[in-house]
Every structure is written in structure tokens, then in C-alpha cells.
């Protein structure tokens, strides 16, 4: 017997294109041209695609015309159709370049999830079909945001779902990284709409990106970043509109680099504060407050309980605006049982955070932050911290100024270190 | 061991709702109300649904913006999304009536087909999932028009696909009939837009319906009727908008009834005639003409070759307008090889047919038809017949008058027999 011919082990490139990037047939054709050019250059490509533009919103609106409480199973079936459409169209558009392409649903791509409809978790990916199609020389287009239960029902992955699909597929296919193509050209020191002097970062650590994302920086959903961290799979965030900008690589922190500094500022304006006044300071009071909120599916963010005076304490927490009324009502219902004197809702807050892995080994960050805000006459209502983040909650009218002040105070306005670039 | 409790053997009611019937969320809610009321009355219901309104047309247009030659596999994936959306929404709308409902894709419903994309044939239906869901007391909504290959790729069934889905599912589920709810309230002696005196038929034989359908009566696609004939499964055609009209039952001919008469008149205006002039009348000439047309996917309808004069013959056939130019070009390309003198395209024809199973045992139908048209000064260009149909091709300007003349001549204007009704 003769030896088999050597098999190419060209790694797989896993790319993801979001809704804006495929928002029209023209945009789809642009993306198809990019993919076809790379495929013609020899790359083996798996591209994960979101629904076109506002398709998902339209489907949500259709369901909303019928019911306020859709069954999760049917809701997922409905929403999954959006990515099936864009995947099929993108495959057609690539074929127009005489590059063979095939579109796969989440099911056909072997993306299995649990059965938690509307926010399912990926449990495993059976890559057989993908590898078979790649082996046939096909570009493989996969409908993002969706998976399948063991019982063959559609699921969707919730917010940030297509990013999560792409990172999970990249891990399962042993890609060297996941490439997320979107309508921004990378991760910035802060949102350039807030501070025009914001700079694009060449790279950022998973943990820093997680803190930025969970504090309101909308480039990527934290869930996909977590998955990158878990598999140590670098994630490139770059523009699907421009090819001349290299984007930002989210990756493991490289300790060799001088990283002892603030890397980015996040501003989140979707913040409402609820304060329960004069709660008796006894054991179990926190669970009595937050248990009912959790049961009602209310996502509580920052929690602060001030020092107890005469065994009475004020407890303040933040929620997103769309859950503020429900949270307020629940707390008022429980105020008598708590023995609280009052429950106050403040819908005019903003959350500004400084983020950087260097903060865990450095000192003086909090003092510098508070001093900068004080000098700008910005009042801090609440403070919370993690190892690599310090967050101040301020009045919403002060939010943008606070972000700008901190951007300057932590010397993010000027490109001082390697690994960062002026706005592209 | 005690004996198991007796199991209800309530038969399954298989219903189909077309695109107009679910053309908006309001229409979907109306259909949901009908289904919920029947389910609450104890019926076990399987409802097959088309895509909403013009959804399929919109998806076809999207593909058309990208390519003139979409891959069949991706085209089917694209189109299948339309019925997935309407099925999910209909299930949600039924649940709003506190009636449990579940939506299934063609795949989940076990509708297996061959892999002839865009016009697949159903090969088998594995009813396990449907029966399980019915057993749980669910109304089962199934995305029509679609199936799945053994390799788990989407297929679509081509024109009349959802009707075909419904009849095949009714057969597989041993339903007593398939109920097709649509935007007309039954089968008429002719199209009421052509002849206001047209009457709705209480019933019609499969064969008669097949001839009417294939001759231009658009109520049902012949393919679904053929499937009804094959399984001897009666098909009720009725309105999804009105509940007071009983509709028309397509069923096996009941020989006991007085059926020795014309049952309906079909008018088809989508007719172009191609005449190849002065072809040498030699063996093999027909295959020389029609072989290339078949290879080009052109669907040739009526063919007439007139009596040979001096070994030269004229050959005329009809095609649909959208294939007329291609057919004309092919015949002109081949005219020299054929030795034909000329190829003429006439895009202004119409086809009027009388249909009735009684015609096979009766005599004088053709004579009566031609006399009635002659008395109305309508010129007949071509004639073709089947056992239960006589078709005359006339100028398109004469089409409607021809249908009206024949409707009167064959006494269809007045309700003379049991089994027919005045317009509802």
C-alpha cells in the first residue's frame, strides 16, 4: 500500500458578522466578497452570521402583537428564522464569487444547548458536519444565536448570542482565534461618542474586556468574552466595513508588558437606584430584600449598604431602567415586613468605571479617581469595586463629564504605550 | 394488573391555512380563535400553515437581489423560514386562548422528502412526534411546504406545497379528510370573477378537480388532489374567513349520483401558442421538437399537429407566458435542422375547458361545446381532450365570453341537481 497523500492542516478561520454588517443585500454582498477573497487565498472559513439588521426586532414585534407572554419554545423558533435567512443569503452571495459555500442552521452545525429557551447555554458542539463540508472545500456559513435541544427543538442563546456562537465554534474547531466583525473597528479606551479623544486599543485582557462590557461598553457581550477566557481563545474585534484598521485583540494578559495602568473607562447610562430607608440592621435582611427580586427575574447590579447608625441602615442598589418600576413595587410591598421607613426610586443615575488589570497590584487608583471627580465638582452617590475595576455612580447629568474627566486623569487621551493607537 | 384505562380514539382533524388566511397578525388571531374553539370542543387538531401573506415573495426577491441562480439547497433553507415564522406565531396565538399548542418544523413533524430541492417529493412521514404531542393534549401546528432530506437539509415542495403537506399528513395520521381553509369558500362551476352566476359545488370528484386545477382553476394545486386520489382521502375546500359556508368536498366519485353532465368550466389566461410552420412530416419529428424544450425545463401543455398536406405539417403547442420567449427562441434555433419554414409566437391565447366525469359515458359534449362557441362567434384555434375534459384554445379577448357561454350552455347557471348550491 502506498502512503496517503499529506493532508493539509490549514487551521480554520472562524469569523462572525453582526446584524449591521449584514443589514442589507448590499452589505451581505460586501461581506461575501471579503470571505470569498480569503477563501480564494486558501483559508478554510467558518462564518457565523446574525440576522439582517432589524429582523430580530421585527420578529419580536410580531410576537408582541399576538401575546405579551410567548412560550419560550415557540419564541425561539420564531427568532431562529432570522439567522436562517441571513445564512442562506450569505452562502448564495459567496457562491456568486465561484467560491463553494454552504449554509447550516445551528442544528445542522451540531450546536447543542440545554433547554433554557431564550437564554440557552451551549452544552456541546458536534463538528462532524462542519468538518465534512470544510473537507469538501466549502465555506461554511452558520446561523448564529441558535442551537438545538437534545429533543430537536430550537433554542436561542440570548443577548450576545451570535458572538457566543462564534467563540464556542472557534474553540470546538481549534481555531487560533475568533474574529468578530462588527460596526465598530475595535475596543476603545472609552466610547468615542462620549470622548472624541478615545483611542483604539491594540489588545486588551479578557478580564479587562469583561469589566468594560459588564459596565456598559457595548462592543461585545460579556458572555462571549467569558468563553474566550475559559478556552484561552483570543478574540479579534474589528470592522466589517473597513479593512485598513487592525481592530483589537482580546487575549490573555501578557504580564511582560507594562500594564500597570487604567486601560479603559466605561459609562453606563441605563441605571436606576432604589434606596430602602432605615432598615433594621439584623441578620438575614439582605436575603429578605434580594430574594423576591431574584425570583421576579430582576437583575440587581451594584449593592451598597451604609454603616449602621442606631441599628438602622440604608440599603441602595442599582437596576436597569426597564426593571426599575417592578423592583420599586416589590420593595415597597415588602417595606412593612422589613420594618423600613421608605423606599425611594431614583431613575437619573449613571455608572462610570475605570478598568485595568494593573489596578490589582497598584495603589492610589481610587484616590486619584475620586480626586479627579471632586475637582470637576461631580458628586459620587455610590461606590463599588472589583479587583480590576472601580465604579462610581453619579447623577446622569454628570455621566459624560465624569467619563471625560477620568479619560484625561488616567492619561488615556494620549498614546503613551505600545499596544495602543490613535483613532483609526 | 389492572387493565389500562380505555384510550380515546378521537380521530385527528388535519387543517391547512394558506398565506392569505394568515396574512397578518389579525388574521392569525382569527384562525387561532377558530382552532381553539374546535380544540376546546374536544377535537384533536393538526394545522398546517403557509407563510404569512407575501412573505415567500419577499424572500424570493431578497435572493433575487443576490443571484439569478441560487443553489437549491440554500434557496429551500431561505424559503422554509417563512412557514417556521407563521407556525410559531400561530401556536402563540392559540395559547392565548388557554389551549395548549406546539409549533413543529417539517423536520420536527417527520416530513421526509427526496433531495430534489425546490420541488421535493414527500417520501415518508414519521408521525411519532406529532402523535406524542397530540397525546399530551397539544394542538399541533406544522410548517407547511417544507420537509427534510435524510441528510437533514431543508427541502420545499414547490407550488401547492402546503396543500400537499396537509393531504400527506392527513393520510399519514389516518384522518378522515383534509380540510383546506383558504380565501375562497369552495370550488365553483367556474371562477365567479368570470361568471357571476357561477355556483359553488357541494362536492366534486378527484378527477374532475384535477382537470379543473390543471386547466387554470386556482383553488387547489393538482398535486395535492392527486395525493387525495391516491389515498382516497377526501379534501374539504372551505373559507377561513367565513364559517357559515360549508365549502366543497373533493372525493371519490359516487356513481349512484346523477353525474352525467358537465361539472365545471375552467379558464386559463396564461397561455402562449407557438406554431412551427411547414415541418416535414417524418418519424421522430416530435421528439426533435420537444426534447430540447424538456431539457430546458419548459412545461409544454396542449400539443396539436394538424393533418399533413404534401408531407408538410404545422405543429402548435401552448406554454405559460413566462416560458414563451425561451420556448420560441429554442424552436427558432432548431427550425433549420427541422426543415421548418417559420416559428410563430402568439402570446394572446386563452384556454377554456369543460370538465365532468359524466363525459366519458355521454356523447355530444364536444358538438354542443363547439356549437355554443360558434353561435357566439368565438373562433377556436386549437382543440384537445382527455376522457373527462374538452379544451378549446381561443383568442384571449374571447376567453371570458367563452367561459360564460359554456357556463350557460351546460346549464351551470341554475341549481338543478342536489349536491350544488347557489352562491354562498
XYZ file of C-alpha atoms in Angstrom, chain A residues 25 28-29 59 62-63 65-67 69-70 73-75 77-78 81 84-85 88-89 91-93 96 102-105 107-108 129 151-154, chain B residues 25 28-29 59 62-63 65-67 69-70 73-75 77-78 81 84-85 88-89 91-93 96 102-105 107-108 129 151-154:
72
model
C -28.255 42.670 0.479
C -24.234 40.903 2.583
C -22.558 41.113 -0.812
C -39.954 39.259 14.733
C -44.782 40.377 15.508
C -44.863 38.155 18.577
C -48.792 41.829 18.530
C -50.016 38.372 19.475
C -49.024 37.905 23.094
C -46.136 36.119 27.235
C -44.967 33.958 24.327
C -40.053 27.300 22.739
C -42.102 28.996 20.007
C -40.376 32.337 20.620
C -38.388 29.001 16.814
C -39.616 32.378 15.614
C -35.683 32.070 11.462
C -31.509 31.036 8.868
C -32.449 33.681 6.290
C -28.781 31.151 3.334
C -28.425 34.521 1.602
C -23.966 31.426 1.176
C -25.694 32.393 -2.081
C -23.717 35.636 -2.241
C -21.634 34.266 -6.827
C -22.981 26.015 2.307
C -25.316 27.435 4.953
C -26.029 25.473 8.121
C -28.606 26.043 10.831
C -28.877 22.236 14.388
C -27.046 21.255 11.195
C -20.899 18.102 9.526
C -35.120 16.802 21.667
C -34.529 18.743 18.420
C -36.271 21.974 19.427
C -34.818 25.363 18.521
C -51.368 39.029 12.969
C -53.561 34.694 12.510
C -55.534 35.544 15.623
C -37.763 36.054 0.417
C -34.149 39.012 -1.453
C -32.499 36.029 -3.121
C -31.104 40.737 -5.332
C -28.150 38.456 -4.718
C -28.226 35.926 -7.518
C -29.180 31.241 -9.912
C -29.446 30.411 -6.204
C -30.344 23.810 -1.061
C -29.879 27.361 0.257
C -32.991 28.584 -1.573
C -33.470 26.912 3.574
C -34.351 30.544 2.887
C -38.087 30.194 7.210
C -41.431 28.491 10.544
C -42.368 32.068 11.453
C -44.547 29.719 15.727
C -46.847 32.764 15.739
C -49.059 28.423 18.161
C -48.542 31.529 20.333
C -51.933 32.904 19.252
C -53.600 32.954 24.191
C -46.900 23.495 19.815
C -45.302 24.507 16.521
C -43.249 21.988 14.542
C -40.999 22.475 11.544
C -38.312 18.224 10.175
C -39.778 18.067 13.676
C -43.558 13.375 17.468
C -29.199 14.221 5.433
C -31.171 16.827 7.461
C -31.240 19.562 4.841
C -34.359 21.662 4.263
